[in-house]
Short mmCIF file of C-alpha atoms and ligand atoms in Angstrom, two decimals:
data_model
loop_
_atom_site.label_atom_id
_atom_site.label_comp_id
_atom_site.label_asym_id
_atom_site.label_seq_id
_atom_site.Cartn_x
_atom_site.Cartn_y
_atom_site.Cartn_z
CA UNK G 6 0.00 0.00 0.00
CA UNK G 7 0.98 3.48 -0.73
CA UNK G 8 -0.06 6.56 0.70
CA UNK G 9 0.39 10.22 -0.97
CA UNK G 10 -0.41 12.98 0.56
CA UNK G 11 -0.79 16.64 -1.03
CA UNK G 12 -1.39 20.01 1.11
CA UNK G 13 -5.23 20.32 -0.36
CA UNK G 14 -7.57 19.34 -2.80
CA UNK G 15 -6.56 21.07 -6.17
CA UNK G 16 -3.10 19.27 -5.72
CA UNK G 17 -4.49 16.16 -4.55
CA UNK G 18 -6.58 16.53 -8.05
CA UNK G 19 -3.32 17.77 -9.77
CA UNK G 20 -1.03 15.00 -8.90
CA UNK G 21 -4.23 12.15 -9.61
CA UNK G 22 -4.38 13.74 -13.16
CA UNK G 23 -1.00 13.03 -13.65
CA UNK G 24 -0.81 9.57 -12.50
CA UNK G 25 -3.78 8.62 -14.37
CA UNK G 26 -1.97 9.89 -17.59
CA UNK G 27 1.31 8.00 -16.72
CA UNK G 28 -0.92 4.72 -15.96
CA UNK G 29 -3.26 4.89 -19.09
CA UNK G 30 -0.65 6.13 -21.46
CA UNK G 31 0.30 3.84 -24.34
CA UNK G 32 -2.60 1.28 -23.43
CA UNK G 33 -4.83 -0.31 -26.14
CA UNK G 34 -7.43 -0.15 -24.10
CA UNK G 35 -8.01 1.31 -20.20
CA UNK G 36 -10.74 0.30 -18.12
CA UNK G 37 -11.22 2.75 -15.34
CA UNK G 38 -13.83 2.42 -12.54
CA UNK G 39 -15.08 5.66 -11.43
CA UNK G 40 -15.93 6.63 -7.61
CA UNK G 41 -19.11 8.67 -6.81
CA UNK G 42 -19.69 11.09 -4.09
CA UNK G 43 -18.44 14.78 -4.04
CA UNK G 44 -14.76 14.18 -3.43
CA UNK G 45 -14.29 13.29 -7.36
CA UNK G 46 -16.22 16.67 -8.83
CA UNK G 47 -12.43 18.95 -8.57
CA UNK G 48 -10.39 15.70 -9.73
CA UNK G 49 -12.68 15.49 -12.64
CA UNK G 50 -12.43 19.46 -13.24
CA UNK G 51 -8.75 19.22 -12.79
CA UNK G 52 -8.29 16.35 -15.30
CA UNK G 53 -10.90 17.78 -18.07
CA UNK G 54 -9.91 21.75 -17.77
CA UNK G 55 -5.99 21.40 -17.17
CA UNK G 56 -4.90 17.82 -18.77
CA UNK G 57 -7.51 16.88 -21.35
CA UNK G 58 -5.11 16.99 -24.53
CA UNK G 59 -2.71 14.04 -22.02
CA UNK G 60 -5.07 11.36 -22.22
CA UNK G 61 -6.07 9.27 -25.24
CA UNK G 62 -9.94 9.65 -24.44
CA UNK G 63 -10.46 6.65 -27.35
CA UNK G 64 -8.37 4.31 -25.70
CA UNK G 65 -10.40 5.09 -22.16
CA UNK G 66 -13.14 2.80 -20.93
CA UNK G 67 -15.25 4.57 -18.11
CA UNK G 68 -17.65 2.29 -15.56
CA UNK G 69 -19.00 2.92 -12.06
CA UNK G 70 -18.01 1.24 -8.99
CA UNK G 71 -21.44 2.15 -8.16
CA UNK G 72 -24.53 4.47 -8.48
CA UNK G 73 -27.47 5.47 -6.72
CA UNK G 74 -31.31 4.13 -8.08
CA UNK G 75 -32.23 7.09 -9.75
CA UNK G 76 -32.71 8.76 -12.79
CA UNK G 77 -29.46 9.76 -15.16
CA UNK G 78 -30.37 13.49 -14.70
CA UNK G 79 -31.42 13.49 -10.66
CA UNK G 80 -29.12 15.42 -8.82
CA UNK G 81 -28.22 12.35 -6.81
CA UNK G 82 -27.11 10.54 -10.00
CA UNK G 83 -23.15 9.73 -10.17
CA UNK G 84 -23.28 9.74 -13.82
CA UNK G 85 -24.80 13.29 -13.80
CA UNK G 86 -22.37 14.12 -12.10
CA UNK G 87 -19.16 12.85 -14.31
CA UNK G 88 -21.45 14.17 -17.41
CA UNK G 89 -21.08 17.81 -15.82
CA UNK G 90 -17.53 17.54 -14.36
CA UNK G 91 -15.76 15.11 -17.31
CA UNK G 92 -17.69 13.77 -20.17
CA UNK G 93 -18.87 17.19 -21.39
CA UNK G 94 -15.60 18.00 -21.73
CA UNK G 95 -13.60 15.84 -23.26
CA UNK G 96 -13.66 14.23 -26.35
CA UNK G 97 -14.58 10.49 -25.15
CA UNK G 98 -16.32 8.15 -27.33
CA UNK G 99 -19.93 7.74 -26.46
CA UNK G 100 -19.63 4.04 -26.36
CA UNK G 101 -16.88 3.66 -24.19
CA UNK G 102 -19.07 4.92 -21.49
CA UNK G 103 -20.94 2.09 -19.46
CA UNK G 104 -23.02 3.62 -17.01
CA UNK G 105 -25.24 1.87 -14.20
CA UNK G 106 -28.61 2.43 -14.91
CA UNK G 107 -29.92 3.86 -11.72
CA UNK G 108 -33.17 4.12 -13.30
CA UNK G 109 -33.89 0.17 -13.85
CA UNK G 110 -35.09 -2.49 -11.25
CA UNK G 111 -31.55 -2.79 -8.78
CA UNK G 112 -31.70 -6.36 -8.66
CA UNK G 113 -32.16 -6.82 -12.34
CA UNK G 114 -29.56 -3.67 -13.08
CA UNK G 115 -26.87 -5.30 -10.74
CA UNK G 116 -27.43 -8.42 -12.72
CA UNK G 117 -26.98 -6.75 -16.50
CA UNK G 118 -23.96 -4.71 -14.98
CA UNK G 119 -22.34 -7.73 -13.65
CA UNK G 120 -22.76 -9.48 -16.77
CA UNK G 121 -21.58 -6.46 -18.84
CA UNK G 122 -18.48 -6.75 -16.65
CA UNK G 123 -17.96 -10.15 -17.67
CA UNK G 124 -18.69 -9.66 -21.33
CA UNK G 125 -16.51 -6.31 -21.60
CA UNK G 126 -13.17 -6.39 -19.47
CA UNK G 127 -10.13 -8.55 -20.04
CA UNK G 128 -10.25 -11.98 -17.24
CA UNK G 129 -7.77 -12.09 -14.59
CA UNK G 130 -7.99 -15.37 -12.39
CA UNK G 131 -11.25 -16.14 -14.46
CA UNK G 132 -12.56 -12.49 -13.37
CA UNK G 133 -13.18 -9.10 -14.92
CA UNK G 134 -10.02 -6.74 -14.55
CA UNK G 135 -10.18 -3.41 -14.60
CA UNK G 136 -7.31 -1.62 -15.02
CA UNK G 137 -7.74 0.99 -12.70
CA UNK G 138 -10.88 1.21 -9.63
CA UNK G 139 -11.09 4.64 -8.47
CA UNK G 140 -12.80 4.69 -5.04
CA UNK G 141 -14.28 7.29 -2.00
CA UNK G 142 -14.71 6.58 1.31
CA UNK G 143 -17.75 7.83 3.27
CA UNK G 144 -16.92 9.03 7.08
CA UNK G 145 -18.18 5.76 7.95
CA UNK G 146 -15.80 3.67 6.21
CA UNK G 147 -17.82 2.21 3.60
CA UNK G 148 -16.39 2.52 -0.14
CA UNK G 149 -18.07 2.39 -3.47
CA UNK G 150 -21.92 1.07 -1.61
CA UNK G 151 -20.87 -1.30 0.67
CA UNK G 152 -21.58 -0.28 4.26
CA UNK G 153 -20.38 -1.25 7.24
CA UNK G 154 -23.95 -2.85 7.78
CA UNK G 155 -24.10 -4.62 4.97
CA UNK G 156 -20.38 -5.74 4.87
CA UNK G 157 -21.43 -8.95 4.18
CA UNK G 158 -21.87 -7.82 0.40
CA UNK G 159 -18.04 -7.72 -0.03
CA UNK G 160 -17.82 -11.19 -0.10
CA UNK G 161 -21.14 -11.58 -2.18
CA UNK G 162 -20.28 -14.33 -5.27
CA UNK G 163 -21.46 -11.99 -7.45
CA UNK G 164 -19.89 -8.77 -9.65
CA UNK G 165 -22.85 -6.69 -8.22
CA UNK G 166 -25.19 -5.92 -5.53
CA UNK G 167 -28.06 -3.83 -4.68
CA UNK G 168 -27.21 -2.12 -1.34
CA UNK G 169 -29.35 -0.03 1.03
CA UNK G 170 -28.03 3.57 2.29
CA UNK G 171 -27.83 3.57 6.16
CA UNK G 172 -29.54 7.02 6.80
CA UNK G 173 -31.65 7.79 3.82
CA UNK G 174 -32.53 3.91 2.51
CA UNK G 175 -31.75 4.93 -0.86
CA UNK G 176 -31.31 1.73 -3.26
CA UNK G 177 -27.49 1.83 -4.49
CA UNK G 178 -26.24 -0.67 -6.99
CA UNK G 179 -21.96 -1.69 -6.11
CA UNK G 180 -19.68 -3.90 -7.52
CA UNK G 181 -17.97 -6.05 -4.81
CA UNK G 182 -14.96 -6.95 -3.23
CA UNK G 183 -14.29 -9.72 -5.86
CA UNK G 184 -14.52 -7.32 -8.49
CA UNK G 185 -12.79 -4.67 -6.58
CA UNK G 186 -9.84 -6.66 -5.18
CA UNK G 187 -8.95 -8.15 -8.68
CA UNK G 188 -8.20 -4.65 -10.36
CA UNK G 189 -4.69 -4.01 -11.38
CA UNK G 190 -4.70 -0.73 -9.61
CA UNK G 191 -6.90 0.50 -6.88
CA UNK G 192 -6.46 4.41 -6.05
CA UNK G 193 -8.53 5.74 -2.72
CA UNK G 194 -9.13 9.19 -3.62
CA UNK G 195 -10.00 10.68 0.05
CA UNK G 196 -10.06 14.27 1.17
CA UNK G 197 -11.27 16.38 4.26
CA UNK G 198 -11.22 16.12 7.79
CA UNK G 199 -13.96 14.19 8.80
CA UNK G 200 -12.41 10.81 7.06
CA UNK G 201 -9.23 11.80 9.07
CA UNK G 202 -10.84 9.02 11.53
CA UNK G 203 -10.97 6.46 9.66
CA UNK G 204 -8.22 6.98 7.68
CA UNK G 205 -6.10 6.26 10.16
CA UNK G 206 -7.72 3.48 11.67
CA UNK G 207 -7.64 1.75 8.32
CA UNK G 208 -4.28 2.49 7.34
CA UNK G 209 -2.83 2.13 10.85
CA UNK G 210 -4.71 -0.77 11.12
CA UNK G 211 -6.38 -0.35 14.17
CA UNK G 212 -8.74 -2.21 16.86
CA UNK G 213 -11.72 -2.85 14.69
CA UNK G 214 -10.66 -1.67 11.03
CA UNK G 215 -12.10 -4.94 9.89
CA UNK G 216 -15.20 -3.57 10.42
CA UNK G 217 -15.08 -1.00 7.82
CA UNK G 218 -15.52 -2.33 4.17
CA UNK G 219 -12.86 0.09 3.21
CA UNK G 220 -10.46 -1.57 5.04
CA UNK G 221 -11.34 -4.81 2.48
CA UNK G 222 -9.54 -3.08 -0.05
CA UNK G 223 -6.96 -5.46 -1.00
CA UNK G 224 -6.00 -6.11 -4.87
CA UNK G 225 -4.15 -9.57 -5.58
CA UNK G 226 -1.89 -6.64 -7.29
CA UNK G 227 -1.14 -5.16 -4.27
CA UNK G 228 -1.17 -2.12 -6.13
CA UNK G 229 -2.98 -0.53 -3.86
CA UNK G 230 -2.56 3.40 -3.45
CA UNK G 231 -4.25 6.49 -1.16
CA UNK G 232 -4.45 9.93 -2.40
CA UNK G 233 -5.28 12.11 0.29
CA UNK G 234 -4.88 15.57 1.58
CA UNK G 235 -3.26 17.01 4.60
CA UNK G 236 -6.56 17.42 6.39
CA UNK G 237 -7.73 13.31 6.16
CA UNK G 238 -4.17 12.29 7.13
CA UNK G 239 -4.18 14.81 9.51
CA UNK G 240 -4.25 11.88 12.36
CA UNK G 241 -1.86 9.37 10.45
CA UNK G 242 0.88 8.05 12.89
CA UNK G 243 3.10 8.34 9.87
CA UNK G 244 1.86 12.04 8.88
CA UNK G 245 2.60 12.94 12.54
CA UNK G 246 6.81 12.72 12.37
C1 6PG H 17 -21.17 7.30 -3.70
C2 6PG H 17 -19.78 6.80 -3.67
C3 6PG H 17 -19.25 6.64 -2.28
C4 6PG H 17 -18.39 7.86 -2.04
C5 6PG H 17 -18.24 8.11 -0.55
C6 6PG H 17 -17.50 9.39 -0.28
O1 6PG H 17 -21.86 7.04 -4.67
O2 6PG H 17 -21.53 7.99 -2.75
O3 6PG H 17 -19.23 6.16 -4.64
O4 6PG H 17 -18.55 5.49 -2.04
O5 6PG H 17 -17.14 7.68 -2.64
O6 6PG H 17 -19.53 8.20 -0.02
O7 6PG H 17 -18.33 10.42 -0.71
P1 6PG H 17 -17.82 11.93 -0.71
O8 6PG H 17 -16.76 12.03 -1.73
O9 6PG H 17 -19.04 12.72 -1.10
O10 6PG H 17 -17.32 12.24 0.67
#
């Protein structure tokens, strides 16, 4: 595992810009898993308004590592939110974007997107690889949908799941740790205080971590690195020397 930290957010976005350049450059094709949330809206503005013309958008795959059950154009949707912050801006091909349709039944959704994984990204180990998963964590310590109450779902046989938002109920549709944990790459992309907690629990390793699906996050790779800011390392035993 690696952890990089940056002073604030625009570098945090600066530096992931670069590194996705450096790990997408020269491929035939990348597969990148996108995280949802907030945190990614500045790494996406970053990425399309300062280093669009460094990435070869045809080579680029883009999926979800999960999305809310809603419409494409509700203000809760991911993809909405990747349209406004990425995909207007750069000059991706329309059918290398494979969004979760937040719209459909979950169950039946989480069963078309797992089989899409199956159908469109290379095997590893008999499973779909992605290149590159690209995931948040919540101040709770889950990551992508999988919450600490329904950590069971990490181990779920399946590429997908319907999960169940803790506070609001909302219907989210994940991939899982089997999915996750047989990327090449996994990046945490994590700033602002209130993860500080977690973080370092998770990356210190802590009484209890295991409870917190982000602490799951494990590729066979072991390519496995954290992008954060000063403010959610702010309690790393490492950050403090
Ligand atoms: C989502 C996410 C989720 C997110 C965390 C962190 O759809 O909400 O994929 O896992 O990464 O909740 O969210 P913030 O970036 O908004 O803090």
């Amino acid at each position: 595992m690696e952890v990089k930290v940056y002073q604030n957010k625009i570098k945090v976005a600066e530096e992931f810009s670069k590194y996705l350049i450096e790990k997408s450059a020269g491929q035939e094709a990348f597969h990148i898993a996108l995280s949802g949330g907030s945190t990614p809206k500045i790494v996406f503005d970053v990425l399309a308004d300062e280093f669009a013309n460094d990435v070869e958008w045809s080579k680029i795959h883009l999926y979800w590592g999960d999305e809310r059950c809603v419409e494409p154009d509700d203000a809760e949707s991911n993809y909405k939110m990747t349209v406004e912050h990425l995909i207007s801006k750069v000059a991706i091909p329309e059918g290398n974007i494979h969004r979760i349709k937040g719209e459909d039944d979950p169950k039946a959704e989480a069963k078309r997107y797992g089989d899409l994984l199956d159908k469109e990204l290379p095997k590893e180990l008999g499973l779909p690889q992605f290149d590159l998963v690209i995931l948040g964590m919540g101040d709770d310590g889950h990551t992508a949908s999988i919450f600490p109450h329904e950590i069971n779902l990490w181990v779920s046989p399946d590429n997908c799941e319907v999960a169940i938002h803790p506070e609001s109920g909302q219907r989210r549709v994940s991939l899982t740790g089997r999915i996750i944990n047989n990327a090449k790459t996994v990046t945490f992309l994590v700033t602002g205080e209130s993860k500080a907690e977690k973080v370092k629990i998770i990356i210190d390793r802590e009484e209890g971590y295991l409870e917190y699906p982000a602490s799951h996050v494990s590729p066979k790779t072991k390519d496995l690195v954290w992008f954060l800011d000063a403010a959610a390392a702010k309690l790393l035993t490492s950050f403090q020397s």
